[in-house]
XYZ file of C-alpha atoms in Angstrom:
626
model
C 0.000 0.000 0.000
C 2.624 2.465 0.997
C 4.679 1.462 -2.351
C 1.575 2.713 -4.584
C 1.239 5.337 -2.904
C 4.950 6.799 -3.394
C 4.574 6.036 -7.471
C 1.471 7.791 -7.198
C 2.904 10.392 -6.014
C 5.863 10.588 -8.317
C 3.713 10.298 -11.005
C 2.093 13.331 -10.367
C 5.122 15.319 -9.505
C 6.337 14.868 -13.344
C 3.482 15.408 -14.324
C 3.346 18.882 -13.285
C 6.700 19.587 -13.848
C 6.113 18.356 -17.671
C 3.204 20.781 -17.899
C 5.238 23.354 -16.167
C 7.921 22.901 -19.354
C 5.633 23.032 -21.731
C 3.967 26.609 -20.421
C 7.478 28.272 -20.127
C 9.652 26.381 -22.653
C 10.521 29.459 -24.423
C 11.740 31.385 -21.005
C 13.684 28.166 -19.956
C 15.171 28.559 -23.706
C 16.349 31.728 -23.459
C 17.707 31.526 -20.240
C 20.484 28.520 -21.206
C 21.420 30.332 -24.134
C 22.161 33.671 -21.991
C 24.519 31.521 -19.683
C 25.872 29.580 -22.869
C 26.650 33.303 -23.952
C 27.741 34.158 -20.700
C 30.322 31.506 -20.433
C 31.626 31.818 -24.147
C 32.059 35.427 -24.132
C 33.942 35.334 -20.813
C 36.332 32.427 -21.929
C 37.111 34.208 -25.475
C 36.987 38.004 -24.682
C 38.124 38.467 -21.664
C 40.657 40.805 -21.216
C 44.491 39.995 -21.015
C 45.019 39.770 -16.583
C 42.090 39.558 -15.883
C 40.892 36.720 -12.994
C 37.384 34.411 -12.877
C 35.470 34.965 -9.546
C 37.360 31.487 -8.259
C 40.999 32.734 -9.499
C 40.238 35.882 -7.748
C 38.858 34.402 -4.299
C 42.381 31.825 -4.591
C 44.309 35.064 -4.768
C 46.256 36.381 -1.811
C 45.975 39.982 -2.260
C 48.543 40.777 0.569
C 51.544 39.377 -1.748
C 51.044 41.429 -4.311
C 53.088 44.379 -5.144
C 52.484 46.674 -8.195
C 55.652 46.839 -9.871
C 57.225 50.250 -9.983
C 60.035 51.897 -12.282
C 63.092 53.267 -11.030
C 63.597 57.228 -10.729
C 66.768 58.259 -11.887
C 68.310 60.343 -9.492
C 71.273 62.604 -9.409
C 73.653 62.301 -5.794
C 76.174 64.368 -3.954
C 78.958 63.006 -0.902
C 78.493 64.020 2.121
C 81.798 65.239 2.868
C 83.958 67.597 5.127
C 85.018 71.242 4.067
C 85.056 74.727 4.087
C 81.954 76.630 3.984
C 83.568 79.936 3.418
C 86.370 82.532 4.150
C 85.194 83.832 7.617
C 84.255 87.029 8.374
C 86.966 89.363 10.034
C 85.408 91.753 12.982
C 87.074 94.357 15.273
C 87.226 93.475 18.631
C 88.082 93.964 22.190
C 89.848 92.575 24.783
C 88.006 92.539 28.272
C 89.503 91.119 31.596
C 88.035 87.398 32.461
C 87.253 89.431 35.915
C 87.812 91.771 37.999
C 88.179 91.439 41.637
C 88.271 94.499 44.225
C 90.073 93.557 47.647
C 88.035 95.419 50.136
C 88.912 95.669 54.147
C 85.995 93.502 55.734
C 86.882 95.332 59.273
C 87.750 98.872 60.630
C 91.580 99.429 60.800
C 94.603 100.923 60.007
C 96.269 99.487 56.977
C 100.051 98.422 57.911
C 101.351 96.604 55.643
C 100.829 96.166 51.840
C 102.658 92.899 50.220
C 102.308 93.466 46.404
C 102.459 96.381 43.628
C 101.144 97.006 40.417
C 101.609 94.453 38.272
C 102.549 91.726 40.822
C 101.012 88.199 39.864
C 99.031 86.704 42.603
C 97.789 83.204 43.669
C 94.037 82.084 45.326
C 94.900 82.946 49.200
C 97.688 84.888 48.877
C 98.308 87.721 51.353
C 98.265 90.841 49.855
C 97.756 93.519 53.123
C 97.931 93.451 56.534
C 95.805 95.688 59.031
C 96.563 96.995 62.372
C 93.496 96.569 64.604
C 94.230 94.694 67.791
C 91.012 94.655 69.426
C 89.890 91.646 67.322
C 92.731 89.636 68.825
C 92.000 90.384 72.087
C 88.175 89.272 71.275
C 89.070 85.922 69.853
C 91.239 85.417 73.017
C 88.447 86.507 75.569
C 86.169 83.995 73.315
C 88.913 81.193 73.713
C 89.008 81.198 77.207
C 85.364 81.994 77.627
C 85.227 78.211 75.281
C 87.574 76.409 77.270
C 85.785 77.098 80.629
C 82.353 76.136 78.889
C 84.261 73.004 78.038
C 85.363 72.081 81.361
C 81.583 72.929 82.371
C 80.512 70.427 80.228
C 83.144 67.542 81.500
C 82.180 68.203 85.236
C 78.373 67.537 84.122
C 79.879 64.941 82.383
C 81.385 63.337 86.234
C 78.454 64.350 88.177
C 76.141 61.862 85.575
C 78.296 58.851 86.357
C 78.469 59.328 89.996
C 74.420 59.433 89.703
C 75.007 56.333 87.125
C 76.938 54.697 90.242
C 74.666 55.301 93.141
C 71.797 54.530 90.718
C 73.991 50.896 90.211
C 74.567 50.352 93.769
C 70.894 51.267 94.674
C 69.899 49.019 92.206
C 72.023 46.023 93.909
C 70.756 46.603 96.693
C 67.561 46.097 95.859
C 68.067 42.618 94.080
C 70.099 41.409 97.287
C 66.792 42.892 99.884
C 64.222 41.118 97.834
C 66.854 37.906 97.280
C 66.545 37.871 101.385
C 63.167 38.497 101.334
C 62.406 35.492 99.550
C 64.777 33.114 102.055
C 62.952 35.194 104.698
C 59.585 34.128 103.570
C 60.731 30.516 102.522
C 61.679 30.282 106.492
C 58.982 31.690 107.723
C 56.768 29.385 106.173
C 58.733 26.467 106.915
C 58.611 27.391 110.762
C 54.504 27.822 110.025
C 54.764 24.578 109.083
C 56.687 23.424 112.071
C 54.457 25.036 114.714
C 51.333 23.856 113.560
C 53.133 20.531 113.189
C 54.311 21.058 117.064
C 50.564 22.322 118.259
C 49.149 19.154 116.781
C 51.782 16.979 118.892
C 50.574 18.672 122.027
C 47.068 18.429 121.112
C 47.783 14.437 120.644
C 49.622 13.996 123.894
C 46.917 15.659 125.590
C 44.791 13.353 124.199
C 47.121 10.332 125.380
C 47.207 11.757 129.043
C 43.130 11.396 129.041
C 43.265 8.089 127.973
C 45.911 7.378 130.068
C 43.966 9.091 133.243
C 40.922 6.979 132.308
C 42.815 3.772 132.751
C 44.594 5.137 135.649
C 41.322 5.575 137.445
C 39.704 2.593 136.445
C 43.038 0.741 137.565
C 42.936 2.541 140.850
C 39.239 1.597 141.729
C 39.925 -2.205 140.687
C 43.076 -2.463 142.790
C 40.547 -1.024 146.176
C 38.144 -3.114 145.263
C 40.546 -6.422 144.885
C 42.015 -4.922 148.149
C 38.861 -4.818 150.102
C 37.658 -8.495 148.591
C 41.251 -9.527 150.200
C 40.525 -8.328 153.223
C 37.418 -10.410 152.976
C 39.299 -13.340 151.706
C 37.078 -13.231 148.717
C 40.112 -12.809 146.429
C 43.316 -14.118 146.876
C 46.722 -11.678 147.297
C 48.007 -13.044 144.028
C 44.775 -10.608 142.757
C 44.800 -8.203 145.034
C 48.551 -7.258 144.189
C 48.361 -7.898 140.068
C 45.901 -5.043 140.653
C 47.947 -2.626 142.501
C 50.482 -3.385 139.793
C 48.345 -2.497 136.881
C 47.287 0.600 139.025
C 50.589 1.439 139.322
C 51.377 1.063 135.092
C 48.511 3.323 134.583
C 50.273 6.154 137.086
C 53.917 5.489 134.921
C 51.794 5.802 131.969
C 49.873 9.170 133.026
C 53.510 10.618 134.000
C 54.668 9.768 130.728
C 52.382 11.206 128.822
C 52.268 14.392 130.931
C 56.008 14.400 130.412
C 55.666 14.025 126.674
C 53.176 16.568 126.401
C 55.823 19.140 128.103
C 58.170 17.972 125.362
C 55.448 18.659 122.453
C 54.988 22.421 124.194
C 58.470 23.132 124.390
C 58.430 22.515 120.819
C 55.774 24.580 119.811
C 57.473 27.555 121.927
C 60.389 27.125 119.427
C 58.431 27.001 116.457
C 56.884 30.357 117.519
C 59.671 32.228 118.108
C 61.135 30.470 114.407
C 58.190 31.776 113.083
C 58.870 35.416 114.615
C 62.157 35.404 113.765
C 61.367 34.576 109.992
C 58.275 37.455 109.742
C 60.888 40.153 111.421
C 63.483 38.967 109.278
C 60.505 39.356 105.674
C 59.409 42.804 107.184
C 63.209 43.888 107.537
C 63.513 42.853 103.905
C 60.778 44.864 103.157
C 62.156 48.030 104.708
C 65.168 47.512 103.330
C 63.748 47.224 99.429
C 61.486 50.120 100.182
C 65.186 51.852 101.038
C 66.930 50.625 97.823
C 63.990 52.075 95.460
C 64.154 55.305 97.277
C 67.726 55.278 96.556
C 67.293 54.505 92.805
C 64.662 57.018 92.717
C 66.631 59.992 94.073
C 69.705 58.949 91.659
C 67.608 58.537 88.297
C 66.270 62.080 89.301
C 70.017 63.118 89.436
C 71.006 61.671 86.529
C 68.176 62.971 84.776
C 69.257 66.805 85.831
C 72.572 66.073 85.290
C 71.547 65.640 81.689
C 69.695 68.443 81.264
C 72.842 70.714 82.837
C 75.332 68.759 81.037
C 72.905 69.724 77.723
C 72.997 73.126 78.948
C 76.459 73.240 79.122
C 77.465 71.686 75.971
C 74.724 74.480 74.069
C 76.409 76.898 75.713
C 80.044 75.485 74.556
C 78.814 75.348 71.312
C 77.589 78.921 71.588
C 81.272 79.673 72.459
C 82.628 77.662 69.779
C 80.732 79.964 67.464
C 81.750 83.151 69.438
C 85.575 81.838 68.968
C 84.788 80.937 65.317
C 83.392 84.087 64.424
C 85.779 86.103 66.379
C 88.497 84.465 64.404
C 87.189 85.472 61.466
C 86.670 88.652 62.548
C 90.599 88.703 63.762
C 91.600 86.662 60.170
C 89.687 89.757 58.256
C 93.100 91.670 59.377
C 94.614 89.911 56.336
C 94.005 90.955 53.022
C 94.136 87.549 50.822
C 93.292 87.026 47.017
C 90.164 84.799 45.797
C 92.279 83.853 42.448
C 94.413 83.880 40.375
C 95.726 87.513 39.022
C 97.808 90.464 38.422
C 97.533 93.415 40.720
C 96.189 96.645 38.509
C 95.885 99.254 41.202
C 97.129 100.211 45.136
C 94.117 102.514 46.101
C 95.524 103.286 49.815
C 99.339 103.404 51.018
C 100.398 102.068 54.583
C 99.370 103.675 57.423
C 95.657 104.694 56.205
C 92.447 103.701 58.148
C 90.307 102.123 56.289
C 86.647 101.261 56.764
C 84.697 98.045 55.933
C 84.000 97.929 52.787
C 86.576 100.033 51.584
C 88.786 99.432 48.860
C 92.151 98.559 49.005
C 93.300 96.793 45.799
C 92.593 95.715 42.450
C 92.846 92.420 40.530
C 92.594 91.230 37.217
C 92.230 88.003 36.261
C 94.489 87.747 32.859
C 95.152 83.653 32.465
C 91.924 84.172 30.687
C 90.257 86.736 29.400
C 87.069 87.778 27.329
C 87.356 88.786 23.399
C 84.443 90.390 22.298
C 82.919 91.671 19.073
C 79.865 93.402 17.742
C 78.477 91.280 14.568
C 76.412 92.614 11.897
C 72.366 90.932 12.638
C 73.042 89.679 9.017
C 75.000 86.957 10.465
C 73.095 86.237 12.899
C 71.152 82.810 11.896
C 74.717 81.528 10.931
C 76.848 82.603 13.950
C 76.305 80.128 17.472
C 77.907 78.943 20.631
C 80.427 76.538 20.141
C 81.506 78.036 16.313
C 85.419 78.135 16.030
C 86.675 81.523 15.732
C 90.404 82.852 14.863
C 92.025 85.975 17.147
C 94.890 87.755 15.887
C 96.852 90.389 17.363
C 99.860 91.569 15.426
C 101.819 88.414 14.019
C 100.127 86.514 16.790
C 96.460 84.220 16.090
C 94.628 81.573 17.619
C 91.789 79.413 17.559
C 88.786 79.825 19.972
C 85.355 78.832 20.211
C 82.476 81.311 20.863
C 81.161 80.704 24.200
C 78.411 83.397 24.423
C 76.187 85.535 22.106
C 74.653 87.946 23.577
C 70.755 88.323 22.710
C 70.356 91.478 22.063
C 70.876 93.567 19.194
C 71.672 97.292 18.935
C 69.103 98.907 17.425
C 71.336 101.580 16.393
C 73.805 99.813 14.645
C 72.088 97.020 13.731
C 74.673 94.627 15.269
C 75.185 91.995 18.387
C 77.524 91.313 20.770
C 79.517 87.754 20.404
C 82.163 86.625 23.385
C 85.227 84.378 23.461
C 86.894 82.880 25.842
C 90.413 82.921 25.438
C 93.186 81.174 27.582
C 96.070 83.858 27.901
C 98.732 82.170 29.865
C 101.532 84.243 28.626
C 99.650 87.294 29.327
C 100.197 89.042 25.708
C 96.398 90.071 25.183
C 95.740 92.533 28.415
C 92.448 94.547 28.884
C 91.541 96.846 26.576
C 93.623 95.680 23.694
C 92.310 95.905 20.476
C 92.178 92.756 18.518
C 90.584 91.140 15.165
C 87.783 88.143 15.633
C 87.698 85.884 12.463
C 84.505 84.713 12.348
C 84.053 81.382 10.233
C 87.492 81.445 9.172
C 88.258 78.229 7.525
C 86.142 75.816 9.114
C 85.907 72.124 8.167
C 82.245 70.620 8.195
C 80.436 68.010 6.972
C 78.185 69.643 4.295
C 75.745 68.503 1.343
C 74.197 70.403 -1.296
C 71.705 72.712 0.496
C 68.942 71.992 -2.551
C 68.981 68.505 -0.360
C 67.664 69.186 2.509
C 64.255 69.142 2.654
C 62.177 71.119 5.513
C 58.325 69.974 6.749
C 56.404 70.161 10.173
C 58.270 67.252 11.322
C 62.273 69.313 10.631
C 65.047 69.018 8.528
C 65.415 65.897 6.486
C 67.483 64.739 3.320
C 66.556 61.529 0.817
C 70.033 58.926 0.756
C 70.818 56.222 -1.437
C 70.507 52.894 0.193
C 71.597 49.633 -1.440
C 68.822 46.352 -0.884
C 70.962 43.402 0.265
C 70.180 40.304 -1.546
C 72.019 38.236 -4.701
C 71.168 40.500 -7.049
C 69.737 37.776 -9.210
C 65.976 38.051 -11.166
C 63.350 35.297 -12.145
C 59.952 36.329 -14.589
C 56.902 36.382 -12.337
C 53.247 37.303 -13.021
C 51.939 40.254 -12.031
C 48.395 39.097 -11.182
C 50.183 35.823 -9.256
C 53.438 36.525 -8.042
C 53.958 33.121 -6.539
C 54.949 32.078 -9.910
C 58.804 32.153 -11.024
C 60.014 31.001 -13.862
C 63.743 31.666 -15.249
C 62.756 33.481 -18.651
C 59.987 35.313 -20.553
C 57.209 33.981 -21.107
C 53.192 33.722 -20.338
C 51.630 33.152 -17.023
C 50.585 29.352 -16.833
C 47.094 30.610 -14.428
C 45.621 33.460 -16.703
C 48.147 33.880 -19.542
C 49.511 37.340 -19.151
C 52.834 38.395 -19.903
C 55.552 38.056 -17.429
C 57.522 40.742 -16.272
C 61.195 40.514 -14.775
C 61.477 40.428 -11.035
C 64.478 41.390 -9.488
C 65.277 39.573 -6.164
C 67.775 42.241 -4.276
C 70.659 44.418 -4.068
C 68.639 47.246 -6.013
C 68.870 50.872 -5.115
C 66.187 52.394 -2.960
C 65.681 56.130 -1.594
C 65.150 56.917 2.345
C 64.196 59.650 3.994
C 66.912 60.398 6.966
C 66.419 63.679 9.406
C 69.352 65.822 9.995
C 70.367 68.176 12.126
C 71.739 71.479 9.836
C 74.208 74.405 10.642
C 75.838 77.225 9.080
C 74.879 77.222 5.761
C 76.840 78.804 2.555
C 75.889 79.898 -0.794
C 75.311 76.258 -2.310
C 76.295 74.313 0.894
C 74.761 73.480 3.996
C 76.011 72.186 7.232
C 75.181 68.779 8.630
C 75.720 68.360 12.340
C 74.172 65.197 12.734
C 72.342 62.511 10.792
C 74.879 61.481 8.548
C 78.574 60.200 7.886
C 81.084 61.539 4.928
C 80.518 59.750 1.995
C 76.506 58.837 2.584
C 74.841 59.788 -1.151
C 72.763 62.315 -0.583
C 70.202 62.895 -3.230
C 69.580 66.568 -4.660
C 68.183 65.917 -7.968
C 65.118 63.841 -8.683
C 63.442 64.357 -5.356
C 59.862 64.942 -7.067
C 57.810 62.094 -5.688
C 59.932 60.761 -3.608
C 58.762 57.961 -1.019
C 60.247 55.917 1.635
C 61.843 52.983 -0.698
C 60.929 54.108 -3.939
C 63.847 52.272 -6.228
C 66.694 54.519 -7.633
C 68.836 55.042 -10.159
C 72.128 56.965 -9.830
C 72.638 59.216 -12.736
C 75.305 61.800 -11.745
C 77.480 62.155 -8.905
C 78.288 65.555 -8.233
C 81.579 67.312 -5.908
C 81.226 69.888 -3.755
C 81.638 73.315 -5.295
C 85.049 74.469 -6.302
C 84.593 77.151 -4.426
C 81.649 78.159 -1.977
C 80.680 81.465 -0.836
C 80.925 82.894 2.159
C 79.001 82.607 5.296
C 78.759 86.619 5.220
C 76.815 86.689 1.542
C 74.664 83.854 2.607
C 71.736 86.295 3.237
C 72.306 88.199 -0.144
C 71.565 84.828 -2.269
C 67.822 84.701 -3.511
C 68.058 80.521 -3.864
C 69.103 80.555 -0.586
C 66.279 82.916 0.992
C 63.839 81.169 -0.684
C 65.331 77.826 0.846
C 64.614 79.092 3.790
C 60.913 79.934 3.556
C 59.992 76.528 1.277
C 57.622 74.087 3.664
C 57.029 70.726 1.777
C 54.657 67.684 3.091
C 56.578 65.206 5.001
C 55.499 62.222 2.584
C 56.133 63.534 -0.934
C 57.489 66.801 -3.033
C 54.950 67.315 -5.709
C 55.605 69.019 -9.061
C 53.648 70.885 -11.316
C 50.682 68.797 -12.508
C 51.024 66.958 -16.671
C 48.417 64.903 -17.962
C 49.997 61.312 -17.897
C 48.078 57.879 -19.012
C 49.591 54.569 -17.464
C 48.406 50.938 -16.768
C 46.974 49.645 -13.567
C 48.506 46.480 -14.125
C 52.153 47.832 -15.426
C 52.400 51.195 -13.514
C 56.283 51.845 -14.804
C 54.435 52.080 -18.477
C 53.755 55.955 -18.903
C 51.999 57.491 -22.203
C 51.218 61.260 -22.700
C 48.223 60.026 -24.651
C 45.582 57.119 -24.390
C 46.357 53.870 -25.802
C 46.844 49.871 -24.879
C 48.989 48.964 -22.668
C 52.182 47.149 -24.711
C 52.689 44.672 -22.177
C 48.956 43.229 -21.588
C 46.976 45.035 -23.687
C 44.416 46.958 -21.142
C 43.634 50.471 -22.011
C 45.766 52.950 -20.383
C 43.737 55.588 -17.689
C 44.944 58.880 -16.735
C 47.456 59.119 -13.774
C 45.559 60.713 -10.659
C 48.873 61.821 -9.658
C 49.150 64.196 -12.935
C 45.321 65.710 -12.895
């Protein structure tokens, strides 16, 4: 049943679809011949590169690289010279310092050690002055010290004789309670002993009762057995073995009495034992109570020793400072030198009183001194601590550095003041002197072309020539699927475009590298840091320039022959207009040309539409050129 039913229902199922067919046969028609279309048209005329949806979902888009042409390039050597002939400037000689030997006390001066044109050392004597009441104060302060001093040692005794009665107090109390506690021990044991010794009397008393009992009762039975004798009721024999026991129970009574006096006796020496002990604990007592008083007392006097001896050693250091300062005040009588120098001027003679603060001689310091000129503001973007500078003074130069420029210029004469520091040992340039300053005279730098440094938001920056390691060998890959290599021309084997050479290192790329510039020159500029001599620095070709775009070295240029000087550097248009050009830190762009390339070959460049000659595509125009 279930099996007819199924073919039933098959049955009826083609039949509808067969009527279905029939209704829409010329729909179902046109639709196969569209995809026959479809598929024929995409296998014959499908452009040269390009992929099938299943090529193009196989493809690993993040190893592809569009293949880019080389820009040819032209280089200059970073290399050490001369940036110009220096600018010579007038100049003055000024003294390193100056140093005016005042009298720091009231006196008379009596002595003066040196003359005009002396050389001095740091702490040399140079004067003497007569005022003898400073002496006299520094010895009063002395002695004044030395009795605070011996203040402070007595303090010093009187805490360790406190420290020793405090020690001996303290002994004393560890032996009083030691005998306190034998004390006590005794006392107890002698407690012990007379309550031991009132119990013995307690049982001899006892005893004696008994004993008195039988006593009587032996008494009574020896009359009786006396009076039956009499009678002849009894023999003697019993009559007199009663009288005997009567007479055991007497013996026995006396003993026990006696022992009884024996057990008192003992408890009389217990008590006094137990006296003796309980005087001997509340001596103990006293005598601990005695001991801490002691201690007491001597912690209090060690604690107010402290405090005096405190006392006494603030006010020894109070006289240390009195002595210290009244040394000083008695050392102020000589006149010494803070440095090194020559003596320029004796402004008092012996024998004048002087006040503080009064002059007395001059110094000049002249192992170094300061050469300074006024340069015009022209020069001033090129001139900076640390630049090497020439003096000359007759037949005589040498090289400095300048170690201060003064910011400020003269609004008058349009110039600023620049200072060097020159050693002077043999003392030919003195103060005053009139000298020449040679300003950039010769000096060896490492400079490039200044057209290659570049300037954006980020600083100064040039483009060098780097070299790709690798073999320098090349294989033929596909553009569209660079995972194929194959040694020679040819077509790709996956979608049949042409293959392009692929070159696997040592090629020539550009990178950007900051730098720090300098002084710059007509057609040179300064690199302080950033690069080494002989780096390739490129200064032509630098339009479109990217980090690794591949390079080709055209030219090699030298420096100039013979480059300006620092002092026209502001007079040179190329060179002001250096200055003020701001470029994007990525790229330099040039002026905008209509250019048509392929998106497949990007190194193939047209000035007109067309097909590409490697694939065939229609060339587009270059966004980079609109």
């Amino acid at each position: 049943m279930r099996s007819s039913s199924q073919d039933e229902s098959r049955g009826f199922l083609l039949s509808q679809a067969f009527n279905h067919i029939r209704k829409h046969w010329l729909t179902l028609l046109l639709l196969v011949g569209s995809l026959v279309a479809v598929n024929w048209i995409v296998t014959h005329k499908r452009a040269p590169g390009a992929v099938t949806v299943i090529e193009a979902q196989g493809m690993d888009m993040t190893a592809m690289r569009a293949p880019v042409g080389t820009q040819p390039v032209s280089i200059d050597l970073a290399q050490p010279g001369t940036l110009g002939g220096g600018t010579t400037l007038p100049a003055t000689v000024e003294a390193f310092s100056d140093e005016d030997v005042v009298a720091r006390v009231p006196g008379r001066v009596s002595k003066v050690l040196v003359y005009p044109g002396d050389k001095v050392s740091a702490g040399q004597v140079l004067a003497l002055l007569d005022a003898p009441e400073y002496a006299a104060e520094r010895e009063k302060m002395s002695a004044m010290s030395g009795a605070k001093e011996a203040e402070v040692l007595s303090a010093d005794r009187e805490i360790a004789h406190h420290r020793n009665i405090l020690s001996k107090a303290q002994a004393t109390v560890r032996e009083a309670t030691l005998a306190r506690d034998r004390a006590r021990t005794d006392a107890d044991a002698a407690a012990l002993e007379l309550r031991r010794a009132r119990e013995e009397v307690a049982t001899k008393e006892s005893a004696i009762r008994e004993q008195e009992a039988l006593l009587s009762y032996a008494e009574k039975n020896a009359a009786r057995k006396m009076a039956l004798y009499k009678q002849g009721a009894v023999s003697q024999d019993e009559s007199q073995s009663a009288e005997r026991d009567r007479d055991a129970a007497q013996a026995r009574v006396r003993g026990a009495q006696s022992e009884r006096a024996s057990a008192e006796q003992a408890v009389l020496i217990a008590e006094k034992r137990f006296t003796s002990a309980k005087q001997m604990v509340s001596e103990a007592d006293a005598a601990i109570e005695g001991a801490k008083a002691e201690q007491g007392q001597a912690e209090e006097g060690i604690a107010q020793a402290h405090a005096d001896a405190s006392a006494r050693k603030f006010e020894a250091q109070a006289a240390k400072a009195e002595v210290a300062s009244a040394s000083a005040f008695a050392d102020y009588r000589e006149l010494r030198a803070l440095g090194r120098g020559i003596v320029s001027e004796r402004v008092v003679s012996p024998g004048t009183p002087v006040m503080a603060g009064q002059v007395v001689l001059r110094l000049t310091t002249v192992n170094r001194v300061r050469v300074q000129a006024d340069v015009p503001e022209s020069l001033a973007n090129s001139v900076q601590d640390g630049n090497l500078v020439e003096i000359s003074s007759g037949a005589k130069r040498g090289k400095a550095k300048i170690t201060s420029v003064f910011p400020r210029v003269d609004p008058a004469a349009r110039t600023f003041r620049v200072e060097s520091i020159v050693n002077n040992e043999d003392g030919h340039l003195k103060a005053g002197m009139f000298v020449r300053m040679t300003i950039g005279g010769g000096e060896s730098a490492l400079s490039v072309r200044s057209k290659a440094v570049q300037l954006d938001d980020s600083g100064s920056f040039v483009w060098v020539v780097r070299q790709k390691t690798g073999t320098g060998e090349s294989d033929w890959t596909c553009t569209m699927h660079p995972e194929i290599s194959l040694p020679g021309p040819g077509k790709c084997p996956k979608c049949g475009m042409d293959l392009t050479q692929r070159q696997k290192g040592g090629s020539l790329f550009a990178h950007r590298q900051p730098v720090e510039t300098g002084r710059q020159g007509a057609s040179r500029t300064e690199i302080k840091s950033g690069l080494h001599e002989g780096d390739q620095v490129i200064w032509k070709g630098l339009d479109d320039l990217i980090e690794g775009t591949p390079v080709r070295v055209e030219e090699t240029s030298k420096p100039d022959a013979e480059p300006a000087s620092i002092s026209d550097m502001s007079a040179m248009p190329e060179m002001a207009a250096h200055e003020k050009k701001r470029v994007p830190a990525s790229s330099h762009k040039t002026t905008p040309k209509v250019d048509y390339t392929c998106p497949m070959h990007p190194e193939v460049h047209s000035d007109k539409p067309g097909k590409c000659p490697k694939c065939g595509m229609d060339l587009v125009k270059d966004e980079k050129s609109s």
